[in-house]
Amino acid sequence: MPTLQDQSIAVVLGTRPEIIKLGHVIRLLGPAARVIHTGQHFDDDLSKIFFGAFGLVAPPVTIGVGGATRGTQIGRSVAELDARFAAERPVAVVVQGDTNSAVAGAIAANANDIPLVHVESGLRSHDRRMPEEHNRVIADHLADLCCAPTETNRANLHAEAISDDRIVVTGNTIVEALRALLPDPAARTALLTKHDLTPAGFVLGTFHRPENVDDPAVLETILEQLASLPVPVVLPLHPRTRIRISTHAKLAALAARLTVLEPLGYAEFLGLAAESAMLISDSGGVQEEASLLKRPVVVVRRSTERPEVLGTFAELIPPGPQISKQARAWLGDVAALHDRLATIASPYGDGTASQRTVDGIGALVDA
């Protein structure tokens, strides 16, 4: 009798977070996994090195949509995937999250009547200004199997009339990714030495969302807030953010007051995050990682699709003076804060999400 690994499962991805969160799923699928990389993140710093972190060979960028507009990325990816699925039909398609690659994979699977699995399903910001919100809603409603990280996510799906027979609560695959790749204490000490930092003596920041980096005035506000803090601020620059800063002299002057780094490998980023006083970020994944590393994070956004961590590990603050106000309040007694957070469980599961996802895929294709 054929096993799951005898099948062909198309795994469509295109960004760093998708690689991180699907890395263990791909490993568990083994030879069944047919990875299709759209090239939404085309920089090796945001793609190739993350496959290597999971011991996976990076697939070639097979569509190459990086740098195009959202509509072009989705349209070209759908057309290319449609042709590929018609020529070599997989038994299922797996997508993750809320990217343009995910929604394209979902549409192409639906167009070819191929069962669709959506990993990290049911997240909702309820903010229609976010392109990601539309992407994740479309993927959820097209999915035959919605892998919801939490009960909150399952409730969101129920509220949109997605039935329980299409939902499995898996936890979030970030848990096993982080556990596998977090450097040990000795390696983290070496990282601090490399960057001339002290434990809990610096802030780690990341910014890449268009709402924060595309408007020079908004980005200026964020950089001013970071530069005003009384401890070093380490800022690995996403290529999108670096481009914005490089074209405005005032932004470049503010960035010069920070410890600006090239994009970090995932393990190095986790190592610095684990040793930081706190994080300040607009990343969804960082909110999850903070709950596992027991570090607080200022989420610089208008809304979040991860309410499970608000009020414990995260505070949601739009760009403005409240950023530094909150950061300074935490810095006032950061050791006590870390001790308190260490007692709070992460809401994202026990590290079996990837296996539960693969089990769900097996049940779907055998049905």
Short mmCIF file of C-alpha atoms in Angstrom, two decimals, residues 74 84 127 130 146 162 164 168 173 188 237 267 279 283 311 336 364:
data_model
loop_
_atom_site.label_atom_id
_atom_site.label_comp_id
_atom_site.label_asym_id
_atom_site.label_seq_id
_atom_site.Cartn_x
_atom_site.Cartn_y
_atom_site.Cartn_z
CA ILE A 74 0.18 36.75 -7.38
CA ARG A 84 3.01 23.06 -13.38
CA ASP A 127 -7.72 45.05 9.61
CA MET A 130 -3.40 44.85 5.53
CA CYS A 146 -6.85 24.44 7.89
CA ILE A 162 -15.50 27.04 8.13
CA ASP A 164 -14.66 21.70 12.14
CA VAL A 168 -7.07 20.72 12.97
CA THR A 173 5.60 25.12 13.71
CA ARG A 188 25.17 33.15 22.37
CA LEU A 237 18.13 45.74 7.96
CA ALA A 267 20.07 31.03 14.37
CA LEU A 279 12.55 43.46 20.91
CA SER A 283 7.13 41.18 12.47
CA GLY A 311 -0.65 41.91 27.54
CA ALA A 336 12.27 41.30 37.04
CA LEU A 364 -6.49 14.26 3.70
#
